[in-house]
Amino acid sequence: MKAFVLYAAAILGGYLLYRISELWYGAEWIFGLLTVGWFGLFLFVWKRVKPGGAGIILVAAFTLVDISSIFFLQNLPTAICNLLMALLLVPFFRRYPDVVLSALGLVLLGILICIDTGSIATMWMLFIATGALALIGFRMRFRWVKHCFAVLFAITAPVLLINYSLENAYLVVLMVLAGIAAVAAGSYKFSKQPLF
């Protein structure tokens, strides 16, 4: 019950900071940093509650959405706040590698989305990043990493396939299919292979 209250408070607090930021135009940096600070406070309390679940992944995802909403269409400050979130997560990696790597992966995806390269290039970056993270999850037997990023990979792959199929770029479609096959084969191999 304590963990549920903690996760709910973290998500609600971040959302309230976003809603309040709408009232002060031009103060986005203050509210962005306050949201990162709120996330840091959540991590501090989360460690003391002796967490075991994946609530940190959910809180990280909601915090990323709140930061993106505060800095609406401002990629650089959004990326900087996402990077600060990543720095706050790093000290927890050794003790909680699975859930922290999942949260770090989401933060990485948030940073990649902030790189203004166009929608197709962004989809390619997400396709490669989610595939690589899914393979890491399968190799290291990280349950949350492999599930989160296998699902995200399964979302990005059809988007690329549909886009290039509509453009009749069949060579690129073959490249995407080869990438899907590589991730599927690697996932299967790593799930059957001994860890070390």
Short mmCIF file of N, CA and C in Angstrom, two decimals, residues 12-150:
data_model
loop_
_atom_site.label_atom_id
_atom_site.label_comp_id
_atom_site.label_asym_id
_atom_site.label_seq_id
_atom_site.Cartn_x
_atom_site.Cartn_y
_atom_site.Cartn_z
N LEU A 12 0.91 12.30 -9.47
CA LEU A 12 0.02 13.45 -9.26
C LEU A 12 0.81 14.74 -9.06
N GLY A 13 1.92 14.66 -8.30
CA GLY A 13 2.74 15.86 -8.08
C GLY A 13 3.33 16.40 -9.37
N GLY A 14 3.83 15.51 -10.21
CA GLY A 14 4.36 15.94 -11.51
C GLY A 14 3.29 16.57 -12.38
N TYR A 15 2.10 15.96 -12.36
CA TYR A 15 1.00 16.50 -13.17
C TYR A 15 0.58 17.89 -12.66
N LEU A 16 0.54 18.06 -11.33
CA LEU A 16 0.18 19.36 -10.78
C LEU A 16 1.21 20.42 -11.15
N LEU A 17 2.49 20.06 -11.14
CA LEU A 17 3.53 21.01 -11.56
C LEU A 17 3.31 21.43 -13.02
N TYR A 18 2.96 20.48 -13.85
CA TYR A 18 2.68 20.81 -15.26
C TYR A 18 1.49 21.76 -15.37
N ARG A 19 0.40 21.46 -14.64
CA ARG A 19 -0.79 22.30 -14.73
C ARG A 19 -0.52 23.71 -14.20
N ILE A 20 0.25 23.81 -13.12
CA ILE A 20 0.58 25.13 -12.57
C ILE A 20 1.47 25.89 -13.54
N SER A 21 2.36 25.17 -14.25
CA SER A 21 3.27 25.85 -15.19
C SER A 21 2.50 26.54 -16.31
N GLU A 22 1.31 26.06 -16.61
CA GLU A 22 0.51 26.69 -17.65
C GLU A 22 0.06 28.10 -17.27
N LEU A 23 0.05 28.38 -15.96
CA LEU A 23 -0.38 29.69 -15.49
C LEU A 23 0.73 30.73 -15.55
N TRP A 24 1.98 30.29 -15.63
CA TRP A 24 3.13 31.20 -15.65
C TRP A 24 3.90 31.04 -16.95
N TYR A 25 3.47 31.75 -17.96
CA TYR A 25 4.16 31.70 -19.25
C TYR A 25 5.56 32.30 -19.10
N GLY A 26 6.54 31.62 -19.62
CA GLY A 26 7.92 32.09 -19.53
C GLY A 26 8.70 31.51 -18.37
N ALA A 27 8.02 30.76 -17.50
CA ALA A 27 8.69 30.16 -16.34
C ALA A 27 8.86 28.65 -16.54
N GLU A 28 8.97 28.23 -17.81
CA GLU A 28 9.06 26.80 -18.09
C GLU A 28 10.27 26.15 -17.43
N TRP A 29 11.41 26.86 -17.45
CA TRP A 29 12.63 26.29 -16.86
C TRP A 29 12.44 26.00 -15.38
N ILE A 30 11.80 26.91 -14.68
CA ILE A 30 11.60 26.71 -13.24
C ILE A 30 10.77 25.45 -13.01
N PHE A 31 9.68 25.32 -13.74
CA PHE A 31 8.81 24.17 -13.53
C PHE A 31 9.41 22.88 -14.07
N GLY A 32 10.20 22.98 -15.14
CA GLY A 32 10.91 21.80 -15.63
C GLY A 32 11.89 21.28 -14.59
N LEU A 33 12.65 22.19 -13.99
CA LEU A 33 13.62 21.78 -12.96
C LEU A 33 12.91 21.31 -11.69
N LEU A 34 11.79 21.95 -11.36
CA LEU A 34 11.01 21.48 -10.20
C LEU A 34 10.48 20.06 -10.44
N THR A 35 10.08 19.77 -11.67
CA THR A 35 9.59 18.43 -11.99
C THR A 35 10.72 17.41 -11.87
N VAL A 36 11.91 17.77 -12.35
CA VAL A 36 13.07 16.88 -12.19
C VAL A 36 13.39 16.70 -10.71
N GLY A 37 13.32 17.80 -9.94
CA GLY A 37 13.55 17.71 -8.49
C GLY A 37 12.51 16.84 -7.81
N TRP A 38 11.26 16.94 -8.25
CA TRP A 38 10.20 16.09 -7.69
C TRP A 38 10.49 14.62 -7.97
N PHE A 39 10.98 14.34 -9.19
CA PHE A 39 11.37 12.98 -9.54
C PHE A 39 12.52 12.51 -8.66
N GLY A 40 13.49 13.39 -8.41
CA GLY A 40 14.61 13.05 -7.52
C GLY A 40 14.13 12.75 -6.11
N LEU A 41 13.18 13.54 -5.61
CA LEU A 41 12.61 13.28 -4.28
C LEU A 41 11.89 11.94 -4.26
N PHE A 42 11.16 11.66 -5.33
CA PHE A 42 10.51 10.35 -5.44
C PHE A 42 11.54 9.22 -5.35
N LEU A 43 12.66 9.35 -6.07
CA LEU A 43 13.69 8.31 -6.04
C LEU A 43 14.25 8.12 -4.64
N PHE A 44 14.45 9.23 -3.94
CA PHE A 44 14.98 9.16 -2.57
C PHE A 44 14.03 8.39 -1.67
N VAL A 45 12.74 8.71 -1.75
CA VAL A 45 11.75 8.02 -0.92
C VAL A 45 11.57 6.58 -1.41
N TRP A 46 11.59 6.38 -2.72
CA TRP A 46 11.45 5.04 -3.31
C TRP A 46 12.51 4.09 -2.77
N LYS A 47 13.72 4.58 -2.65
CA LYS A 47 14.81 3.75 -2.12
C LYS A 47 14.55 3.37 -0.67
N ARG A 48 14.00 4.28 0.11
CA ARG A 48 13.76 4.01 1.53
C ARG A 48 12.58 3.07 1.76
N VAL A 49 11.63 3.05 0.81
CA VAL A 49 10.45 2.19 0.95
C VAL A 49 10.80 0.74 0.62
N LYS A 50 11.99 0.48 0.15
CA LYS A 50 12.44 -0.85 -0.28
C LYS A 50 11.59 -1.33 -1.45
N PRO A 51 11.73 -0.69 -2.58
CA PRO A 51 10.88 -1.02 -3.73
C PRO A 51 11.26 -2.36 -4.34
N GLY A 52 10.32 -2.92 -5.04
CA GLY A 52 10.63 -4.14 -5.75
C GLY A 52 9.94 -4.18 -7.09
N GLY A 53 8.99 -3.31 -7.27
CA GLY A 53 8.19 -3.37 -8.48
C GLY A 53 8.62 -2.42 -9.55
N ALA A 54 7.78 -2.32 -10.53
CA ALA A 54 8.09 -1.53 -11.72
C ALA A 54 7.45 -0.16 -11.68
N GLY A 55 7.04 0.30 -10.50
CA GLY A 55 6.43 1.62 -10.41
C GLY A 55 7.35 2.72 -10.87
N ILE A 56 8.65 2.52 -10.70
CA ILE A 56 9.61 3.54 -11.13
C ILE A 56 9.53 3.76 -12.64
N ILE A 57 9.24 2.69 -13.38
CA ILE A 57 9.12 2.81 -14.84
C ILE A 57 7.91 3.69 -15.17
N LEU A 58 6.81 3.43 -14.49
CA LEU A 58 5.59 4.21 -14.71
C LEU A 58 5.79 5.67 -14.33
N VAL A 59 6.41 5.91 -13.17
CA VAL A 59 6.65 7.29 -12.73
C VAL A 59 7.59 8.01 -13.70
N ALA A 60 8.64 7.31 -14.16
CA ALA A 60 9.56 7.91 -15.13
C ALA A 60 8.82 8.28 -16.42
N ALA A 61 7.95 7.39 -16.89
CA ALA A 61 7.19 7.67 -18.12
C ALA A 61 6.29 8.89 -17.95
N PHE A 62 5.58 8.97 -16.82
CA PHE A 62 4.71 10.12 -16.59
C PHE A 62 5.52 11.40 -16.42
N THR A 63 6.68 11.30 -15.77
CA THR A 63 7.52 12.48 -15.60
C THR A 63 8.03 12.99 -16.94
N LEU A 64 8.39 12.06 -17.83
CA LEU A 64 8.81 12.46 -19.18
C LEU A 64 7.69 13.18 -19.92
N VAL A 65 6.48 12.69 -19.78
CA VAL A 65 5.33 13.34 -20.43
C VAL A 65 5.12 14.73 -19.82
N ASP A 66 5.23 14.84 -18.50
CA ASP A 66 5.05 16.14 -17.84
C ASP A 66 6.10 17.14 -18.33
N ILE A 67 7.35 16.71 -18.42
CA ILE A 67 8.42 17.61 -18.87
C ILE A 67 8.17 18.03 -20.32
N SER A 68 7.78 17.08 -21.16
CA SER A 68 7.48 17.43 -22.56
C SER A 68 6.32 18.40 -22.65
N SER A 69 5.35 18.26 -21.76
CA SER A 69 4.20 19.17 -21.77
C SER A 69 4.59 20.56 -21.27
N ILE A 70 5.45 20.62 -20.26
CA ILE A 70 5.89 21.91 -19.75
C ILE A 70 6.66 22.68 -20.82
N PHE A 71 7.59 21.99 -21.50
CA PHE A 71 8.40 22.62 -22.55
C PHE A 71 7.80 22.31 -23.92
N PHE A 72 6.55 22.61 -24.10
CA PHE A 72 5.83 22.26 -25.32
C PHE A 72 6.61 22.71 -26.56
N LEU A 73 7.04 21.75 -27.38
CA LEU A 73 7.77 21.98 -28.63
C LEU A 73 9.11 22.68 -28.44
N GLN A 74 9.69 22.64 -27.24
CA GLN A 74 11.02 23.17 -27.01
C GLN A 74 11.95 21.98 -26.75
N ASN A 75 12.65 21.56 -27.78
CA ASN A 75 13.40 20.31 -27.71
C ASN A 75 14.62 20.37 -26.80
N LEU A 76 15.38 21.47 -26.85
CA LEU A 76 16.62 21.54 -26.07
C LEU A 76 16.36 21.49 -24.57
N PRO A 77 15.47 22.33 -24.00
CA PRO A 77 15.23 22.22 -22.56
C PRO A 77 14.62 20.88 -22.16
N THR A 78 13.79 20.32 -23.03
CA THR A 78 13.22 18.99 -22.73
C THR A 78 14.32 17.96 -22.65
N ALA A 79 15.26 17.99 -23.60
CA ALA A 79 16.36 17.03 -23.60
C ALA A 79 17.26 17.22 -22.39
N ILE A 80 17.49 18.47 -21.98
CA ILE A 80 18.34 18.73 -20.81
C ILE A 80 17.69 18.17 -19.55
N CYS A 81 16.40 18.41 -19.38
CA CYS A 81 15.70 17.87 -18.19
C CYS A 81 15.66 16.34 -18.22
N ASN A 82 15.49 15.76 -19.41
CA ASN A 82 15.53 14.30 -19.52
C ASN A 82 16.90 13.78 -19.13
N LEU A 83 17.95 14.48 -19.55
CA LEU A 83 19.30 14.08 -19.19
C LEU A 83 19.51 14.16 -17.68
N LEU A 84 18.97 15.19 -17.05
CA LEU A 84 19.06 15.31 -15.59
C LEU A 84 18.34 14.14 -14.90
N MET A 85 17.21 13.74 -15.47
CA MET A 85 16.52 12.56 -14.93
C MET A 85 17.40 11.32 -15.01
N ALA A 86 18.07 11.17 -16.15
CA ALA A 86 18.96 10.01 -16.33
C ALA A 86 20.07 10.03 -15.28
N LEU A 87 20.63 11.20 -15.03
CA LEU A 87 21.70 11.31 -14.02
C LEU A 87 21.18 10.95 -12.63
N LEU A 88 19.94 11.29 -12.34
CA LEU A 88 19.36 10.91 -11.05
C LEU A 88 19.15 9.40 -10.94
N LEU A 89 18.90 8.74 -12.06
CA LEU A 89 18.64 7.29 -12.05
C LEU A 89 19.93 6.46 -11.93
N VAL A 90 21.02 6.97 -12.48
CA VAL A 90 22.26 6.18 -12.57
C VAL A 90 22.70 5.59 -11.23
N PRO A 91 22.69 6.34 -10.11
CA PRO A 91 23.16 5.73 -8.85
C PRO A 91 22.35 4.51 -8.39
N PHE A 92 21.14 4.36 -8.88
CA PHE A 92 20.29 3.24 -8.47
C PHE A 92 20.47 2.01 -9.34
N PHE A 93 21.27 2.14 -10.40
CA PHE A 93 21.39 1.04 -11.37
C PHE A 93 21.99 -0.22 -10.75
N ARG A 94 23.03 -0.07 -9.97
CA ARG A 94 23.71 -1.25 -9.43
C ARG A 94 22.78 -2.10 -8.55
N ARG A 95 21.95 -1.43 -7.78
CA ARG A 95 21.08 -2.17 -6.85
C ARG A 95 19.79 -2.68 -7.51
N TYR A 96 19.26 -1.91 -8.46
CA TYR A 96 18.00 -2.27 -9.11
C TYR A 96 18.17 -2.21 -10.63
N PRO A 97 19.01 -3.08 -11.19
CA PRO A 97 19.37 -2.91 -12.61
C PRO A 97 18.21 -3.04 -13.59
N ASP A 98 17.29 -3.95 -13.34
CA ASP A 98 16.23 -4.20 -14.30
C ASP A 98 15.31 -3.00 -14.45
N VAL A 99 14.70 -2.56 -13.34
CA VAL A 99 13.73 -1.47 -13.44
C VAL A 99 14.41 -0.14 -13.76
N VAL A 100 15.63 0.06 -13.26
CA VAL A 100 16.32 1.32 -13.52
C VAL A 100 16.75 1.39 -14.99
N LEU A 101 17.22 0.27 -15.55
CA LEU A 101 17.57 0.28 -16.96
C LEU A 101 16.33 0.51 -17.83
N SER A 102 15.20 -0.02 -17.42
CA SER A 102 13.95 0.25 -18.15
C SER A 102 13.63 1.74 -18.13
N ALA A 103 13.73 2.35 -16.95
CA ALA A 103 13.46 3.79 -16.84
C ALA A 103 14.49 4.60 -17.63
N LEU A 104 15.77 4.20 -17.54
CA LEU A 104 16.80 4.88 -18.32
C LEU A 104 16.55 4.75 -19.82
N GLY A 105 16.08 3.60 -20.23
CA GLY A 105 15.75 3.41 -21.64
C GLY A 105 14.64 4.34 -22.10
N LEU A 106 13.63 4.53 -21.27
CA LEU A 106 12.56 5.46 -21.61
C LEU A 106 13.09 6.89 -21.70
N VAL A 107 13.99 7.23 -20.77
CA VAL A 107 14.59 8.56 -20.81
C VAL A 107 15.40 8.73 -22.09
N LEU A 108 16.15 7.69 -22.48
CA LEU A 108 16.91 7.74 -23.73
C LEU A 108 15.98 7.96 -24.92
N LEU A 109 14.87 7.25 -24.94
CA LEU A 109 13.91 7.44 -26.03
C LEU A 109 13.37 8.87 -26.04
N GLY A 110 13.14 9.42 -24.84
CA GLY A 110 12.70 10.81 -24.76
C GLY A 110 13.72 11.78 -25.33
N ILE A 111 14.99 11.51 -25.07
CA ILE A 111 16.06 12.36 -25.61
C ILE A 111 16.13 12.21 -27.12
N LEU A 112 16.00 10.98 -27.62
CA LEU A 112 16.04 10.75 -29.07
C LEU A 112 14.89 11.48 -29.78
N ILE A 113 13.73 11.49 -29.14
CA ILE A 113 12.59 12.19 -29.73
C ILE A 113 12.86 13.69 -29.81
N CYS A 114 13.65 14.21 -28.87
CA CYS A 114 13.96 15.65 -28.86
C CYS A 114 14.93 16.05 -29.97
N ILE A 115 15.66 15.09 -30.52
CA ILE A 115 16.58 15.42 -31.60
C ILE A 115 15.74 15.69 -32.84
N ASP A 116 15.82 16.89 -33.33
CA ASP A 116 14.93 17.33 -34.41
C ASP A 116 15.49 16.90 -35.76
N THR A 117 15.22 15.65 -36.14
CA THR A 117 15.75 15.12 -37.40
C THR A 117 14.64 14.76 -38.39
N GLY A 118 13.42 15.01 -38.03
CA GLY A 118 12.31 14.61 -38.90
C GLY A 118 11.70 13.31 -38.39
N SER A 119 10.47 13.08 -38.74
CA SER A 119 9.74 11.95 -38.17
C SER A 119 10.29 10.60 -38.59
N ILE A 120 10.72 10.45 -39.83
CA ILE A 120 11.22 9.14 -40.27
C ILE A 120 12.55 8.82 -39.61
N ALA A 121 13.45 9.80 -39.55
CA ALA A 121 14.74 9.57 -38.89
C ALA A 121 14.53 9.25 -37.41
N THR A 122 13.58 9.93 -36.78
CA THR A 122 13.28 9.65 -35.38
C THR A 122 12.75 8.23 -35.23
N MET A 123 11.88 7.80 -36.14
CA MET A 123 11.38 6.43 -36.07
C MET A 123 12.50 5.41 -36.24
N TRP A 124 13.46 5.70 -37.12
CA TRP A 124 14.61 4.80 -37.27
C TRP A 124 15.42 4.73 -35.98
N MET A 125 15.64 5.89 -35.35
CA MET A 125 16.39 5.89 -34.08
C MET A 125 15.65 5.09 -33.01
N LEU A 126 14.33 5.27 -32.95
CA LEU A 126 13.54 4.52 -31.97
C LEU A 126 13.54 3.03 -32.28
N PHE A 127 13.47 2.69 -33.56
CA PHE A 127 13.51 1.29 -33.99
C PHE A 127 14.82 0.63 -33.55
N ILE A 128 15.93 1.30 -33.79
CA ILE A 128 17.25 0.75 -33.42
C ILE A 128 17.40 0.71 -31.91
N ALA A 129 17.02 1.79 -31.22
CA ALA A 129 17.20 1.84 -29.76
C ALA A 129 16.33 0.81 -29.05
N THR A 130 15.06 0.70 -29.45
CA THR A 130 14.19 -0.27 -28.77
C THR A 130 14.63 -1.70 -29.07
N GLY A 131 15.07 -1.96 -30.29
CA GLY A 131 15.58 -3.29 -30.63
C GLY A 131 16.81 -3.64 -29.81
N ALA A 132 17.75 -2.69 -29.70
CA ALA A 132 18.97 -2.93 -28.92
C ALA A 132 18.64 -3.14 -27.45
N LEU A 133 17.75 -2.32 -26.90
CA LEU A 133 17.38 -2.48 -25.49
C LEU A 133 16.64 -3.79 -25.23
N ALA A 134 15.80 -4.19 -26.17
CA ALA A 134 15.12 -5.49 -26.03
C ALA A 134 16.15 -6.62 -26.01
N LEU A 135 17.15 -6.54 -26.89
CA LEU A 135 18.20 -7.58 -26.91
C LEU A 135 18.99 -7.59 -25.61
N ILE A 136 19.29 -6.41 -25.08
CA ILE A 136 19.99 -6.34 -23.79
C ILE A 136 19.14 -7.00 -22.70
N GLY A 137 17.85 -6.71 -22.72
CA GLY A 137 16.95 -7.32 -21.73
C GLY A 137 16.93 -8.83 -21.82
N PHE A 138 16.90 -9.37 -23.05
CA PHE A 138 16.91 -10.82 -23.20
C PHE A 138 18.26 -11.40 -22.79
N ARG A 139 19.34 -10.73 -23.15
CA ARG A 139 20.68 -11.24 -22.84
C ARG A 139 20.93 -11.27 -21.34
N MET A 140 20.54 -10.19 -20.64
CA MET A 140 20.81 -10.08 -19.21
C MET A 140 19.69 -10.65 -18.35
N ARG A 141 18.64 -11.18 -18.99
CA ARG A 141 17.49 -11.74 -18.27
C ARG A 141 16.80 -10.68 -17.40
N PHE A 142 16.72 -9.46 -17.93
CA PHE A 142 16.01 -8.39 -17.24
C PHE A 142 14.57 -8.42 -17.72
N ARG A 143 13.69 -8.89 -16.87
CA ARG A 143 12.30 -9.10 -17.25
C ARG A 143 11.63 -7.83 -17.72
N TRP A 144 11.76 -6.73 -16.97
CA TRP A 144 11.08 -5.50 -17.34
C TRP A 144 11.66 -4.87 -18.59
N VAL A 145 12.99 -4.93 -18.73
CA VAL A 145 13.63 -4.34 -19.91
C VAL A 145 13.16 -5.06 -21.17
N LYS A 146 13.22 -6.39 -21.14
CA LYS A 146 12.85 -7.12 -22.36
C LYS A 146 11.38 -6.95 -22.71
N HIS A 147 10.50 -6.92 -21.71
CA HIS A 147 9.08 -6.75 -22.02
C HIS A 147 8.78 -5.34 -22.51
N CYS A 148 9.29 -4.33 -21.81
CA CYS A 148 9.01 -2.94 -22.20
C CYS A 148 9.48 -2.66 -23.62
N PHE A 149 10.72 -3.04 -23.90
CA PHE A 149 11.29 -2.63 -25.18
C PHE A 149 10.95 -3.58 -26.32
N ALA A 150 10.58 -4.81 -26.00
CA ALA A 150 10.05 -5.68 -27.06
C ALA A 150 8.70 -5.13 -27.54
#
